[in-house]
PDB file of C-alpha atoms in Angstrom:
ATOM      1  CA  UNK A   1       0.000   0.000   0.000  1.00 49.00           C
ATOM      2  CA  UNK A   2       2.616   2.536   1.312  1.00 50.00           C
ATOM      3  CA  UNK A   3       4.345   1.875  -2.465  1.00 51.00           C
ATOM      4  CA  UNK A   4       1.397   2.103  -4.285  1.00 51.00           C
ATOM      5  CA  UNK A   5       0.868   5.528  -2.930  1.00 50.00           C
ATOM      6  CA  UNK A   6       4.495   6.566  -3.386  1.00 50.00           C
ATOM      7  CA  UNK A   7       4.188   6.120  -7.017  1.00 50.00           C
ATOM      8  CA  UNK A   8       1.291   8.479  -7.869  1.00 52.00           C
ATOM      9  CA  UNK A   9       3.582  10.989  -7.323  1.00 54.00           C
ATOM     10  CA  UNK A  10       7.149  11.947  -8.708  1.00 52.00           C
ATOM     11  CA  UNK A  11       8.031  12.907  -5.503  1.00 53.00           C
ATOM     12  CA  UNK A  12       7.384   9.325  -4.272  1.00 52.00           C
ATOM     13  CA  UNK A  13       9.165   7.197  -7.189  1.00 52.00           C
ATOM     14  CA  UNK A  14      12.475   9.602  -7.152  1.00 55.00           C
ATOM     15  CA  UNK A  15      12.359   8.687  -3.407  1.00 59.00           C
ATOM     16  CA  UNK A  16      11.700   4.882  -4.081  1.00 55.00           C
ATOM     17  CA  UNK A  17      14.732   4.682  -6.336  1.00 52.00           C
ATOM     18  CA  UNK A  18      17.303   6.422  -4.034  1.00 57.00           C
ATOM     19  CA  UNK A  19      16.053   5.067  -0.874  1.00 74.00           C
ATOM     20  CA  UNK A  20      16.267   1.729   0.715  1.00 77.00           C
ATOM     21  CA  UNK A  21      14.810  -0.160  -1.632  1.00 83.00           C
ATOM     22  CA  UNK A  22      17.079   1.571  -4.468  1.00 87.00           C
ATOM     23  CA  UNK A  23      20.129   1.398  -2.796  1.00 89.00           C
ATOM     24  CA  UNK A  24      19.522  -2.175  -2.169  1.00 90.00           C
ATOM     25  CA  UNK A  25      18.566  -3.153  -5.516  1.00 93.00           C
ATOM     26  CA  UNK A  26      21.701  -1.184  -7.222  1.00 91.00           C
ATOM     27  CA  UNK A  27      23.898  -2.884  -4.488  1.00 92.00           C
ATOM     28  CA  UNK A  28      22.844  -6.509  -5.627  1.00 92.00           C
ATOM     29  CA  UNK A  29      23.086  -5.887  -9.194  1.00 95.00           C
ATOM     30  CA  UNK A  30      26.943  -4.610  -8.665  1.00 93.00           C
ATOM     31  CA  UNK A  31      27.528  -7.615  -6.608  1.00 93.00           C
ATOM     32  CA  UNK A  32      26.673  -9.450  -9.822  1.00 95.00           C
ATOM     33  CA  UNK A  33      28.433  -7.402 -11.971  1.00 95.00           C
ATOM     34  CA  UNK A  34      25.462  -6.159 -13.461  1.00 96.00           C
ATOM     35  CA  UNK A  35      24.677  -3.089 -15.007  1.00 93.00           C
ATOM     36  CA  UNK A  36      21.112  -1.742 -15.776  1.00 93.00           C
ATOM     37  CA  UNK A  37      19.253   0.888 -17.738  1.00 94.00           C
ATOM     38  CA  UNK A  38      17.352   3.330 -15.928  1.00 91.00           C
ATOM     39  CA  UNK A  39      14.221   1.701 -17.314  1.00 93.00           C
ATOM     40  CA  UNK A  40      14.621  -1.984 -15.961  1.00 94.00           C
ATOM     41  CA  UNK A  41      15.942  -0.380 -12.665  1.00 92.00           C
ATOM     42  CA  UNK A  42      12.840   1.727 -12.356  1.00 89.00           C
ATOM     43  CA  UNK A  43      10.659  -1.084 -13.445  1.00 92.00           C
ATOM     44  CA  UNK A  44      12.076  -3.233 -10.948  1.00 93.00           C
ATOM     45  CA  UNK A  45      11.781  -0.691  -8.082  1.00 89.00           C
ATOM     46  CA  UNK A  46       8.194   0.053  -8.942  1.00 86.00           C
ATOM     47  CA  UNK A  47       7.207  -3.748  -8.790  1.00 90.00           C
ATOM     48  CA  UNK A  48       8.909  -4.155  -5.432  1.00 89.00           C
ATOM     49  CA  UNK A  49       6.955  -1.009  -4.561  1.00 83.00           C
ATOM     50  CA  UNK A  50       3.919  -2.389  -5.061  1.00 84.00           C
ATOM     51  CA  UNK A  51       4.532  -5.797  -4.124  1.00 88.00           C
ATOM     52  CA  UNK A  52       4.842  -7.612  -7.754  1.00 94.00           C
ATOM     53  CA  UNK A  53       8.243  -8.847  -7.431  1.00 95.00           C
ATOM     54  CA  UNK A  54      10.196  -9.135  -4.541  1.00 94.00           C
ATOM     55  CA  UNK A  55      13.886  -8.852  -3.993  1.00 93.00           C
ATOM     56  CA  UNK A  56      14.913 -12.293  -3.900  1.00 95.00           C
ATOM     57  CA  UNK A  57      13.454 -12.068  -7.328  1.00 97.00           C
ATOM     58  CA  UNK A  58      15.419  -9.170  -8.171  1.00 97.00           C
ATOM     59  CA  UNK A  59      18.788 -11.196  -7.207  1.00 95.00           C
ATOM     60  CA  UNK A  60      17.726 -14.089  -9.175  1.00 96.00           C
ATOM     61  CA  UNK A  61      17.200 -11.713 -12.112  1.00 97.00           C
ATOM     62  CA  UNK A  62      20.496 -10.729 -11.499  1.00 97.00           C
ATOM     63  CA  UNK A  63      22.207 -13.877 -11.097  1.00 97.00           C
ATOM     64  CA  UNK A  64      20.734 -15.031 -14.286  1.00 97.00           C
ATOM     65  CA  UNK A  65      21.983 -12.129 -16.164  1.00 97.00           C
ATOM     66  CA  UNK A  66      25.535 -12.780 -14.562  1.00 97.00           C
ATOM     67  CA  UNK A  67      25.550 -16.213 -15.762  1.00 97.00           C
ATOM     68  CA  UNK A  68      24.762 -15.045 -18.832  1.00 96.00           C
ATOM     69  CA  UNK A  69      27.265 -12.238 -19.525  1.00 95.00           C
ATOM     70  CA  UNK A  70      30.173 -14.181 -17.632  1.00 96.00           C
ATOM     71  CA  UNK A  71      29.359 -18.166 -18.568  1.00 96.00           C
ATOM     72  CA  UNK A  72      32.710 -18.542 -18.012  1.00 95.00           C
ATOM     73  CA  UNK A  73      31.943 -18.312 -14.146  1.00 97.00           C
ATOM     74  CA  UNK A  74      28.554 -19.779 -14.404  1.00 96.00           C
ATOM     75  CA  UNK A  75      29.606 -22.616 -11.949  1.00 96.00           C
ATOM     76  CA  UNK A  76      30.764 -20.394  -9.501  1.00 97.00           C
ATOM     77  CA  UNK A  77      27.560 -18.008  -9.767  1.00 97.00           C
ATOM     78  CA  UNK A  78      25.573 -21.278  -9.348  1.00 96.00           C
ATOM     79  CA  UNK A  79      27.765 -22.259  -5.859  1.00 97.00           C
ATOM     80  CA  UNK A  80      26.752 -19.234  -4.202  1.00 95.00           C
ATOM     81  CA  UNK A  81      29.779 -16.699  -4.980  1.00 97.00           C
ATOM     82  CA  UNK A  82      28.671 -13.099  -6.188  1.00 95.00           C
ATOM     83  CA  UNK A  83      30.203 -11.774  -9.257  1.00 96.00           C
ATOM     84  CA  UNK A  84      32.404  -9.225  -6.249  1.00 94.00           C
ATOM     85  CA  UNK A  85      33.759 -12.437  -4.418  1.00 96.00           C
ATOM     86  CA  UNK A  86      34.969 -14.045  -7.520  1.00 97.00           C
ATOM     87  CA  UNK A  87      36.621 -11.226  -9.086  1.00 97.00           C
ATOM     88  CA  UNK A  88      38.147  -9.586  -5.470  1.00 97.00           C
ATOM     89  CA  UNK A  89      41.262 -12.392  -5.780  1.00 98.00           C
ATOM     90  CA  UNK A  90      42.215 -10.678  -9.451  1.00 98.00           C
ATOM     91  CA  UNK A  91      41.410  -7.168  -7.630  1.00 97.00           C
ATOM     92  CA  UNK A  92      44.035  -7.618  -5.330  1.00 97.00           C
ATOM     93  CA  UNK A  93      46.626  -9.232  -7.783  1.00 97.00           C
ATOM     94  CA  UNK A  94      46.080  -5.823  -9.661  1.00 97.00           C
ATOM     95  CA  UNK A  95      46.212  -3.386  -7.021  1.00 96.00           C
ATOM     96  CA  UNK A  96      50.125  -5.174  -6.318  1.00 95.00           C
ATOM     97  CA  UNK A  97      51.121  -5.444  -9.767  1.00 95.00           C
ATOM     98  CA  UNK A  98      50.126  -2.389 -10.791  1.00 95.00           C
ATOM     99  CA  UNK A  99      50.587  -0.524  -7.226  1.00 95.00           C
ATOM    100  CA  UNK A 100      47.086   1.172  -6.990  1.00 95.00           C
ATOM    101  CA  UNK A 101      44.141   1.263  -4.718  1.00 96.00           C
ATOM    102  CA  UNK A 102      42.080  -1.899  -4.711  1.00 96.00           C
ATOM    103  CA  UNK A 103      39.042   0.019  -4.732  1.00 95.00           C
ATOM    104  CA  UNK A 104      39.788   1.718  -8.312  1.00 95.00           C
ATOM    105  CA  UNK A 105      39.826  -1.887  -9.831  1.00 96.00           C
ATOM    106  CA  UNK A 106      36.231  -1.907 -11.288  1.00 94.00           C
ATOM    107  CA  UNK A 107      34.901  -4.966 -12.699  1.00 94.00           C
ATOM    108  CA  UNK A 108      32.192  -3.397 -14.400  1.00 91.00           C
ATOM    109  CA  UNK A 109      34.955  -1.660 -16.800  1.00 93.00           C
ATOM    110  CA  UNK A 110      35.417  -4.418 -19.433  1.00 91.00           C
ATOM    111  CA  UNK A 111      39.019  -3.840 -19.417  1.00 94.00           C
ATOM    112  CA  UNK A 112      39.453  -5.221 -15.891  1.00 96.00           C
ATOM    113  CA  UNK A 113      36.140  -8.038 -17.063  1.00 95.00           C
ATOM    114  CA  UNK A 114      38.539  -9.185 -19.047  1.00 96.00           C
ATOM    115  CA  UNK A 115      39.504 -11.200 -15.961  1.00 97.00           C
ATOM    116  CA  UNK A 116      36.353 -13.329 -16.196  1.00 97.00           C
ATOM    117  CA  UNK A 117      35.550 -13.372 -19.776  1.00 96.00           C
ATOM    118  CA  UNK A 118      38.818 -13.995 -21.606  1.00 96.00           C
ATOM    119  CA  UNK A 119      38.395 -16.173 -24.976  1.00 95.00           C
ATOM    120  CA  UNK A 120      39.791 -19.329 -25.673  1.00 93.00           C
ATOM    121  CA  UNK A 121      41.179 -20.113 -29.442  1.00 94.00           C
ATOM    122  CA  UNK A 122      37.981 -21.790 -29.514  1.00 94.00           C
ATOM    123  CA  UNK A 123      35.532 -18.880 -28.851  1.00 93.00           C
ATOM    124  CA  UNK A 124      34.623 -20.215 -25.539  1.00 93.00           C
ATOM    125  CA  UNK A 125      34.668 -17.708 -22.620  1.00 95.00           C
ATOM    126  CA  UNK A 126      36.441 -18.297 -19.139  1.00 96.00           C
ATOM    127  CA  UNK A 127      38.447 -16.900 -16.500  1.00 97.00           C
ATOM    128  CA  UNK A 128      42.433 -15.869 -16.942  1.00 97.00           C
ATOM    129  CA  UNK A 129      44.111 -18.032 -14.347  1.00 97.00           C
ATOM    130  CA  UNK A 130      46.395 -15.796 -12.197  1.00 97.00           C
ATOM    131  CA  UNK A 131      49.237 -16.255 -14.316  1.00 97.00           C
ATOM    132  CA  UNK A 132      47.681 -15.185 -17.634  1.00 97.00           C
ATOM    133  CA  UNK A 133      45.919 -11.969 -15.517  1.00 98.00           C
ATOM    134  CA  UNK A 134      49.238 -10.713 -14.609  1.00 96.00           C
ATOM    135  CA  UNK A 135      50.856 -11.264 -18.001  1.00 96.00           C
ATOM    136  CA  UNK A 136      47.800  -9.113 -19.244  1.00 97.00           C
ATOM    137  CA  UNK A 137      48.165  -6.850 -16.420  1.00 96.00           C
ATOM    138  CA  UNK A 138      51.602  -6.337 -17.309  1.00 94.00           C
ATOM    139  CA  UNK A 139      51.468  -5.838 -21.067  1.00 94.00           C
ATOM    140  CA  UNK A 140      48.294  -4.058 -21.350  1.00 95.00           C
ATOM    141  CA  UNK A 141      49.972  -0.400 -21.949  1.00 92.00           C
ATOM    142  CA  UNK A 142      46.907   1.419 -20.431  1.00 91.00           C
ATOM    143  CA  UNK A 143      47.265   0.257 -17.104  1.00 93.00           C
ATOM    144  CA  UNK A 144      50.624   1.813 -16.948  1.00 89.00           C
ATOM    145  CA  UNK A 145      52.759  -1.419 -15.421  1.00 87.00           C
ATOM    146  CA  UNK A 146      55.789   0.264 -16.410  1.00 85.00           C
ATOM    147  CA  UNK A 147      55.929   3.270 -14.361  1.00 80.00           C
ATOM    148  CA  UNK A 148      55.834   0.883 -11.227  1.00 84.00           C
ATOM    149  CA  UNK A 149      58.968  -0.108  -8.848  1.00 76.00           C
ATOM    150  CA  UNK A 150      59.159  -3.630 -10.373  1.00 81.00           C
ATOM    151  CA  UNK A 151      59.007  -2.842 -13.792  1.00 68.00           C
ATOM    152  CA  UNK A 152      61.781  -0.228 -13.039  1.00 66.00           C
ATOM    153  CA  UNK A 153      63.840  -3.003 -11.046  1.00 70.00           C
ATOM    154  CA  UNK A 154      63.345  -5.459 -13.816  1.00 71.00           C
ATOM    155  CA  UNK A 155      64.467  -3.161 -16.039  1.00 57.00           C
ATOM    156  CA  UNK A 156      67.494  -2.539 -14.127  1.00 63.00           C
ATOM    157  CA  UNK A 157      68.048  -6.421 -13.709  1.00 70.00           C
ATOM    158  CA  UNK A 158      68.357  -6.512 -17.350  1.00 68.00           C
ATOM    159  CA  UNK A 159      70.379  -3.489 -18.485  1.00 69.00           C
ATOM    160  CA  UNK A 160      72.467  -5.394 -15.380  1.00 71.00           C
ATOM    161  CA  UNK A 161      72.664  -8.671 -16.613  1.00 74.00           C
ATOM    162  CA  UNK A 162      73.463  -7.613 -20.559  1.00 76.00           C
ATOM    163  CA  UNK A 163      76.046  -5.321 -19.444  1.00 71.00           C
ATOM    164  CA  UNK A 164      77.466  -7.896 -17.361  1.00 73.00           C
ATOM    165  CA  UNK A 165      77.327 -10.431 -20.448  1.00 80.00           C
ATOM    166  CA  UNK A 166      78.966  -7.826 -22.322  1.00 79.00           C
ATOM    167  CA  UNK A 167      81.772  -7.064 -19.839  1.00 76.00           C
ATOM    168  CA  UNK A 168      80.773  -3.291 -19.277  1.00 66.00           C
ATOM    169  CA  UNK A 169      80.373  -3.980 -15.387  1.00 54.00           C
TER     170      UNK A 169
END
């Protein structure tokens, strides 16, 4: 009832969408790694408003469009991770390769997805192990790898060792 009355008025569904229920429903989706429009978000506040869906609905929708977008973690999805507790181990290999805040590693920027949904030679889409996500880390320009303290000292190491091989040292 208190929903139904909240959305005859504009007032009432701006307040819907940034309150609790809102906050909650935007919260879930990122835990997926989900992004929606402002029309299935508003949708999906209004029938939680007025009692047509409910949010364990909404995180089923959400799980089902995370399995769908990263099928390469399906299996995971399925076991109960969220789309945050599977990617956090690649978040923290990239905050120390790359020496940078853990919490500007966003998941929902496809060039940190790439994590989950790298491409086999056979078109099928999985997860980099760690291995491969540091390689990527480290030769993806844009990330800037080479301005850090071990790229500089494995630089060194190498001007060290061919002067050495050389006999300049």
């Amino acid at each position: 009832a208190i929903g139904s009355e909240a959305l005859k008025t504009a007032g009432g569904v701006s307040q819907l969408r940034s309150g609790y229920i809102g906050q909650d429903l935007k919260k879930d989706a990122a835990q997926y790694g989900v992004v929606l429009s402002d029309g299935t978000f508003n949708s999906w506040v209004n029938k939680i408003a007025v009692g047509e869906e409910t949010k364990e609905s909404f995180k089923a929708y959400t799980l089902q469009m995370a399995k769908n977008l990263f099928p390469g973690i399906s299996a995971q999805l399925d076991a109960g991770q969220t789309y945050d507790q599977i990617t956090d181990p690649y978040r923290q290999i990239a905050a120390r390769t790359l020496q940078i805040n853990p919490e500007t590693v966003d998941f929902l920027d496809s060039k940190w997805a790439k994590a989950v949904t790298h491409m086999t030679d056979k078109g099928e889409q999985r997860p980099m192990n760690f291995n491969e996500w540091g390689d990527y880390l480290r030769q993806t320009q844009s990330f800037g790898y080479e301005y850090t303290d071990e790229a500089r000292s494995r630089a060194y190491e190498v001007s060290s060792t061919l002067a050495n091989i050389f006999g300049k040292v």
